[in-house]
Coordinates of C-alpha atoms and ligand atoms in Angstrom, one line a residue:
M24 CA -10.0 -20.5 -26.9
A25 CA -11.7 -19.8 -24.0
V26 CA -10.6 -17.0 -21.3
P27 CA -10.3 -18.2 -17.6
Q28 CA -12.6 -15.6 -15.8
L29 CA -13.6 -15.2 -12.6
S30 CA -17.5 -14.9 -12.0
Q31 CA -18.3 -11.3 -12.1
Q32 CA -21.8 -12.4 -10.4
S33 CA -22.3 -14.7 -7.5
A34 CA -24.8 -17.0 -6.4
S35 CA -27.3 -14.2 -5.2
G36 CA -26.7 -13.1 -9.3
K37 CA -25.2 -9.7 -7.1
S38 CA -21.1 -8.9 -7.0
M39 CA -19.5 -8.8 -3.6
F40 CA -16.1 -8.7 -3.9
F41 CA -14.6 -7.1 -0.8
T42 CA -11.9 -9.3 0.1
S43 CA -9.2 -7.2 -1.7
D44 CA -8.4 -4.2 -3.9
N45 CA -6.0 -6.8 -5.5
W46 CA -8.8 -9.3 -6.8
A47 CA -10.4 -6.3 -9.2
G48 CA -9.1 -6.7 -12.1
A49 CA -7.1 -3.7 -14.3
H50 CA -8.5 -0.2 -15.7
P51 CA -9.5 -0.4 -19.3
R52 CA -7.4 2.5 -19.9
I53 CA -4.2 0.7 -18.4
C54 CA -5.3 -2.3 -20.4
E55 CA -5.5 -0.5 -23.7
H56 CA -1.9 1.1 -23.0
L57 CA -0.9 -1.9 -22.6
D58 CA -2.4 -2.9 -25.9
R59 CA -0.7 0.5 -27.7
V60 CA 2.6 -0.6 -26.6
A61 CA 2.9 -3.8 -27.2
A62 CA 3.1 -3.1 -31.4
G63 CA 6.9 -2.5 -32.4
F64 CA 10.1 -2.5 -30.6
S65 CA 11.8 -1.3 -28.2
P66 CA 15.2 -1.3 -26.3
A67 CA 15.1 -4.0 -23.3
Y68 CA 15.7 -3.5 -19.6
G69 CA 13.9 0.2 -18.8
T70 CA 16.6 1.9 -21.4
S71 CA 13.8 3.0 -23.8
D72 CA 13.4 7.0 -24.0
F73 CA 9.7 6.1 -23.7
D74 CA 10.6 4.3 -19.9
N75 CA 12.7 7.7 -19.1
D76 CA 10.0 9.4 -20.2
V77 CA 7.8 7.8 -17.5
A78 CA 10.5 8.0 -14.9
R79 CA 10.8 11.9 -15.5
R80 CA 6.7 12.2 -14.9
F81 CA 7.7 10.9 -11.2
S82 CA 9.6 14.1 -10.4
E83 CA 6.5 16.5 -11.8
I84 CA 3.9 14.7 -9.6
F85 CA 6.5 15.3 -6.4
E86 CA 8.1 18.7 -7.6
K87 CA 11.7 17.5 -7.3
E88 CA 13.9 15.4 -9.4
V89 CA 13.5 11.6 -8.1
A90 CA 15.3 8.7 -9.3
V91 CA 12.7 5.8 -10.2
F92 CA 13.1 2.0 -10.3
F93 CA 10.1 0.0 -11.2
V94 CA 9.7 -3.7 -9.8
G95 CA 6.8 -6.2 -9.8
T96 CA 5.1 -6.6 -6.6
G97 CA 5.0 -4.4 -3.6
T98 CA 6.8 -6.7 -1.3
A99 CA 10.1 -6.0 -4.2
A100 CA 9.3 -2.6 -4.2
N101 CA 9.7 -2.2 0.1
S102 CA 12.3 -5.0 0.1
L103 CA 14.2 -3.8 -2.3
S104 CA 13.6 0.0 -0.9
L105 CA 14.6 -1.2 2.8
A106 CA 18.2 -3.1 0.5
S107 CA 19.1 0.0 -0.5
I108 CA 19.6 1.7 2.9
Q109 CA 20.6 -1.1 4.8
R110 CA 23.7 -1.4 7.3
P111 CA 25.8 -4.1 9.2
G112 CA 23.5 -4.9 12.1
G113 CA 20.7 -1.7 11.3
A114 CA 16.8 -2.7 12.6
V115 CA 14.6 -1.4 10.8
F116 CA 10.9 -0.2 13.2
C117 CA 8.2 -0.6 11.6
H118 CA 4.2 -1.3 13.5
T119 CA 3.5 -4.8 15.0
E120 CA 1.1 -5.7 12.3
A121 CA 3.0 -3.6 9.5
H122 CA 2.8 -5.6 5.6
V123 CA 6.3 -5.4 5.9
V124 CA 7.0 -7.9 8.9
E125 CA 3.5 -10.0 9.1
D126 CA 3.1 -10.7 5.3
E127 CA 6.5 -10.6 3.0
C128 CA 7.4 -14.2 4.5
G129 CA 10.6 -12.5 5.7
A130 CA 11.9 -10.6 1.9
P131 CA 12.3 -7.1 3.9
E132 CA 15.1 -9.0 6.1
F133 CA 16.2 -11.9 3.6
F134 CA 17.2 -9.0 0.9
S135 CA 18.0 -6.4 3.0
G136 CA 20.3 -8.0 6.0
M137 CA 18.8 -6.2 8.9
K138 CA 16.2 -7.0 11.3
M139 CA 12.3 -6.0 11.7
V140 CA 11.9 -4.2 14.7
P141 CA 7.8 -3.8 15.3
V142 CA 7.3 -1.2 17.4
H143 CA 2.7 -1.0 18.9
G144 CA 0.3 1.8 18.4
P145 CA -3.2 2.5 18.1
S146 CA -4.8 2.2 14.6
G147 CA -2.0 1.0 12.8
R148 CA 0.0 3.2 13.6
M149 CA 3.5 3.2 15.6
D150 CA 3.6 5.4 19.2
I151 CA 6.1 7.7 19.3
A152 CA 7.0 7.7 22.4
E153 CA 7.0 3.9 21.7
L154 CA 9.1 4.3 18.6
R155 CA 11.8 6.6 20.3
T156 CA 12.2 4.0 23.2
A157 CA 12.1 0.8 20.7
M158 CA 15.5 3.3 19.0
A159 CA 16.9 4.0 22.5
A160 CA 16.8 -0.3 22.5
F161 CA 19.6 0.0 19.5
P162 CA 22.3 2.6 19.9
Q163 CA 24.6 3.0 16.7
D164 CA 27.5 1.5 19.2
A165 CA 25.4 -1.4 20.2
V166 CA 27.0 -4.4 18.4
H167 CA 25.9 -6.9 20.0
H168 CA 22.3 -5.8 19.5
G169 CA 22.8 -4.0 16.9
R170 CA 21.7 -0.4 15.8
A171 CA 19.0 1.6 14.9
A172 CA 19.1 1.9 10.8
A173 CA 15.8 2.7 9.7
I174 CA 12.0 3.5 10.5
T175 CA 9.1 2.4 7.6
V176 CA 5.7 3.5 7.8
T177 CA 2.7 2.4 5.7
Q178 CA 1.0 4.9 4.5
A179 CA -2.4 3.9 4.3
T180 CA -2.0 1.6 6.6
E181 CA -2.6 -1.8 6.8
M182 CA -6.4 -0.6 9.4
G183 CA -7.2 1.7 7.2
T184 CA -6.2 4.3 8.6
V185 CA -3.3 7.1 8.1
Y186 CA -0.1 9.0 9.5
S187 CA -1.8 12.9 9.5
L188 CA 2.0 14.8 8.3
D189 CA 2.4 16.2 11.7
E190 CA 2.9 12.4 12.5
I191 CA 4.7 11.8 8.8
E192 CA 6.7 15.1 10.0
A193 CA 7.4 13.9 13.7
I194 CA 8.9 10.6 12.3
G195 CA 10.9 12.1 9.9
Q196 CA 12.2 14.4 12.8
I197 CA 12.8 10.9 14.8
A198 CA 14.8 9.5 12.2
R199 CA 17.4 12.0 11.6
D200 CA 17.7 13.0 14.6
G201 CA 18.8 9.3 15.3
G202 CA 20.9 9.4 12.0
V203 CA 18.3 6.8 10.0
A204 CA 16.4 6.8 6.6
L205 CA 13.5 7.1 6.3
H206 CA 11.1 4.5 4.6
M207 CA 7.1 4.9 3.4
D208 CA 4.9 1.5 2.0
G209 CA 2.9 2.4 -0.4
A210 CA 0.7 0.7 -1.4
R211 CA -1.9 2.7 -0.7
F212 CA -0.4 5.8 -1.2
A213 CA -3.1 6.9 -3.9
N214 CA -5.9 6.2 -1.3
A215 CA -4.4 7.7 1.5
L216 CA -3.5 10.7 -0.5
A217 CA -7.0 11.3 -1.7
A218 CA -8.3 10.7 1.8
L219 CA -5.6 13.1 3.8
D220 CA -6.6 16.3 0.5
T221 CA -3.0 16.4 0.2
T222 CA 0.1 16.5 -2.4
P223 CA 2.8 13.7 -3.1
A224 CA 5.3 15.7 -2.1
E225 CA 3.4 17.3 0.8
M226 CA 3.2 13.2 2.4
T227 CA 6.2 12.6 1.9
W228 CA 9.7 14.3 1.5
R229 CA 9.0 17.5 2.5
R230 CA 8.1 15.8 5.8
G231 CA 11.8 13.3 5.8
V232 CA 10.8 10.6 3.6
D233 CA 13.8 9.8 1.3
V234 CA 12.5 6.5 -0.1
L235 CA 9.2 5.1 -1.1
S236 CA 7.0 2.2 -2.4
F237 CA 4.9 3.4 -4.8
G238 CA 1.7 1.0 -5.4
A239 CA -0.1 0.6 -8.1
T240 CA -1.7 -2.7 -9.1
K241 CA -3.5 -2.6 -6.2
N242 CA -5.7 0.6 -7.4
G243 CA -6.1 -0.4 -11.2
C244 CA -2.7 -1.2 -13.0
W245 CA -1.9 -5.4 -13.1
C246 CA 1.2 -5.8 -12.4
A247 CA 3.2 -1.8 -11.2
E248 CA 5.5 -1.0 -8.5
A249 CA 7.9 2.0 -8.1
I250 CA 10.7 2.0 -5.6
V251 CA 10.7 6.2 -5.8
F252 CA 14.2 7.9 -3.9
F253 CA 14.1 11.6 -2.7
N254 CA 16.9 10.7 -1.7
P255 CA 19.7 10.2 -5.1
V256 CA 22.6 8.6 -2.2
F257 CA 20.2 5.6 -1.1
A258 CA 20.1 5.2 -4.7
T259 CA 23.3 4.9 -6.0
D260 CA 23.4 0.6 -5.8
M261 CA 20.0 0.4 -7.0
P262 CA 20.4 -0.4 -10.0
F263 CA 22.4 -3.5 -9.4
I264 CA 20.5 -4.7 -6.2
R265 CA 17.3 -4.9 -8.5
K266 CA 18.9 -7.3 -11.0
R267 CA 20.5 -9.8 -8.1
A268 CA 16.7 -9.4 -7.3
A269 CA 15.6 -10.0 -10.5
Q270 CA 13.7 -7.5 -10.8
L271 CA 14.9 -6.3 -12.9
F272 CA 12.1 -6.7 -16.3
S273 CA 13.5 -7.2 -19.8
K274 CA 10.0 -5.7 -20.6
S275 CA 10.0 -3.4 -18.3
R276 CA 8.0 -0.7 -20.8
F277 CA 5.2 -2.6 -20.0
I278 CA 5.6 -1.2 -16.2
A279 CA 6.3 2.3 -17.5
A280 CA 3.0 2.3 -20.2
Q281 CA 0.7 1.4 -16.7
F282 CA 2.4 4.2 -14.8
D283 CA 2.2 6.2 -18.3
A284 CA -1.6 5.5 -17.8
Y285 CA -2.2 5.6 -14.4
L286 CA -0.3 8.8 -13.7
A287 CA -2.2 10.0 -17.5
D288 CA -5.0 12.9 -16.4
D289 CA -4.8 11.6 -12.9
L290 CA -6.6 8.8 -13.3
W291 CA -4.6 7.2 -10.0
L292 CA -6.0 10.3 -8.2
K293 CA -9.9 9.8 -9.3
L294 CA -9.5 6.1 -8.9
A295 CA -8.6 6.2 -5.3
G296 CA -10.5 9.0 -4.9
H297 CA -13.6 6.3 -5.8
A298 CA -12.6 3.5 -3.6
N299 CA -12.6 5.8 -0.7
R300 CA -16.2 6.6 -1.6
M301 CA -17.0 3.6 -1.6
A302 CA -16.0 2.7 1.6
D303 CA -17.8 6.2 2.7
R304 CA -20.7 4.7 2.0
L305 CA -20.2 1.4 3.5
R306 CA -19.3 3.0 6.9
R307 CA -22.4 5.2 6.5
G308 CA -24.7 1.7 5.6
L309 CA -22.7 -0.2 8.0
A310 CA -23.2 2.7 10.5
A311 CA -27.1 2.7 10.2
T312 CA -27.8 -1.2 10.7
S313 CA -28.6 -2.6 14.3
S314 CA -26.8 -5.5 12.5
A315 CA -23.1 -4.4 12.6
R316 CA -20.6 -2.1 13.8
L317 CA -18.1 -0.4 13.1
A318 CA -15.1 -1.8 14.6
W319 CA -12.6 1.5 14.5
E320 CA -12.3 4.5 12.5
T321 CA -10.8 4.3 9.3
V322 CA -10.6 7.2 5.8
T323 CA -9.2 5.5 3.7
N324 CA -10.7 1.7 1.7
E325 CA -10.8 -0.7 3.6
V326 CA -13.8 -0.9 6.4
F327 CA -13.1 -3.2 9.1
A328 CA -16.9 -4.3 11.1
I329 CA -17.3 -6.4 13.7
V330 CA -20.6 -8.4 13.0
P331 CA -22.6 -11.8 14.8
R332 CA -21.3 -14.7 13.0
V333 CA -24.0 -16.4 12.0
Q334 CA -24.8 -12.7 9.8
A335 CA -21.4 -13.5 8.2
E336 CA -21.8 -16.9 7.3
A337 CA -25.4 -16.3 6.2
A338 CA -23.8 -13.2 4.0
I339 CA -21.3 -15.8 2.7
A340 CA -23.3 -18.7 1.5
K341 CA -25.5 -14.9 -0.5
G342 CA -21.9 -14.7 -2.1
A343 CA -20.3 -12.1 -0.2
R344 CA -16.5 -12.3 -0.3
F345 CA -14.1 -11.0 2.9
Y346 CA -11.4 -11.7 4.6
D347 CA -12.3 -12.2 9.2
W348 CA -9.1 -10.1 10.9
P349 CA -7.6 -11.0 13.9
V350 CA -9.1 -8.9 16.8
P351 CA -6.6 -6.7 18.3
A352 CA -5.7 -7.4 21.7
A353 CA -7.3 -3.9 22.7
M354 CA -9.9 -5.2 21.7
K355 CA -10.7 -8.6 22.4
D356 CA -13.4 -7.6 25.3
Q357 CA -15.0 -5.7 22.7
V358 CA -16.1 -8.6 20.5
S359 CA -17.7 -11.3 22.1
N360 CA -18.1 -15.3 21.6
T361 CA -20.8 -14.9 18.8
E362 CA -19.4 -12.0 17.2
T363 CA -16.4 -11.9 14.8
L364 CA -14.1 -9.4 13.0
I365 CA -14.3 -8.2 9.3
R366 CA -11.9 -6.7 6.8
L367 CA -13.7 -5.1 3.6
V368 CA -12.1 -4.1 1.0
T369 CA -12.8 -1.7 -1.7
S370 CA -10.9 -0.5 -5.1
F371 CA -11.4 1.4 -8.1
A372 CA -14.0 -1.4 -9.6
T373 CA -16.5 -1.5 -7.2
T374 CA -20.2 -0.5 -7.5
E375 CA -22.7 1.6 -5.5
E376 CA -24.9 -1.5 -6.2
Q377 CA -22.2 -4.0 -5.0
V378 CA -21.8 -2.0 -2.1
E379 CA -25.5 -1.5 -1.3
A380 CA -26.1 -5.8 -2.1
L381 CA -23.2 -6.3 0.4
L382 CA -25.4 -4.4 2.9
S383 CA -28.1 -6.0 2.2
A384 CA -27.3 -9.5 2.8
L385 CA -25.5 -8.4 6.0
K386 CA -28.5 -6.8 6.8
Ligands
PLP426 C1 0.4 -2.6 2.8 C2 1.3 -3.6 1.9 N1 2.1 -3.4 1.4 C3 2.8 -4.3 0.9 C4 2.2 -5.1 0.4 C5 2.0 -6.1 -1.0 O1 2.1 -6.4 -2.0 P1 2.5 -7.4 -3.1 O2 1.4 -9.3 -2.7 O3 2.2 -7.0 -4.0 O4 3.7 -8.4 -2.6 C6 0.6 -5.2 0.5 C7 0.1 -6.2 0.1 O5 -1.4 -6.6 0.5 C8 0.4 -4.4 1.2 O6 -1.0 -4.5 1.8

């Protein structure tokens, strides 16, 4: 039977997929490992020695005993993380453009029973002063308003930027001062880590993060996300929270297998480093043309550019694929009526040739 396959090439003969990193397939090492693990029998529901060994790898990587729960989507990882730290009447503080509040169909509120409170800040990062002000409106005895219960940061952010280690530390301190938990949405954790050239421990629990959504799907897996608890107190109810949310996979060994290959020989860091370098090449190429300009500085695998609308349309006609992006309110006067803001995302599968093809299509 024929295998359905997305065309690898555009009409111009060049592959130019820059829509999102989840348009890329899966890395061959992940696929080969899935194939190996597919043979034979193994206890179900994540109880096999193999599942446990893979989960233990996370403790080595994070230099700390952690509790790990595999799930199938980033939305599930975020929603169930927040469910595990929920408090009745709780408010969760996130950036205005965070995926948890903009793009998850209310799942975080549905599963956690808490409300999301958006906090402004430039470049996809919550402004620390605004965060303090927002939290002050939800004191612990405000029975009518609700009370502060958690903060969630996205690392890397939805705007291709990252929180610096100092900024994570400052937010961690605010969480501790307020007696609330700190969650990190790491759908692009590896890209942020590669951009900051730091360690998983430094970017998380050493800066006060309690729970992490550790994403791998966007960086070479086909369906693998993990909820990582640095604070065991929050993990207690997770087996039940996950099962009740229909996220306990009976053949969980296939998620474990993806992580096994992903974490082996630093494949995950190599793939993220590659995606970031392809974005660097794109940034340099765009900065060198007169037809486009970078909308803001990014450091990971997402690039935002302002281009004349006709040029964007011409590139699409040549087979380039990317999304338009809403112009942030603060930038309204920087994008004219004849221009558009576009988001370009690179991945482990992006090649130098694809970047060059896009740059020439946008000229
Ligand atoms: C920052 C961020 N968090 C979470 C997710 C959710 O991932 P999923 O689509 O697997 O639910 C995404 C996906 O685009 C994302 O960009």
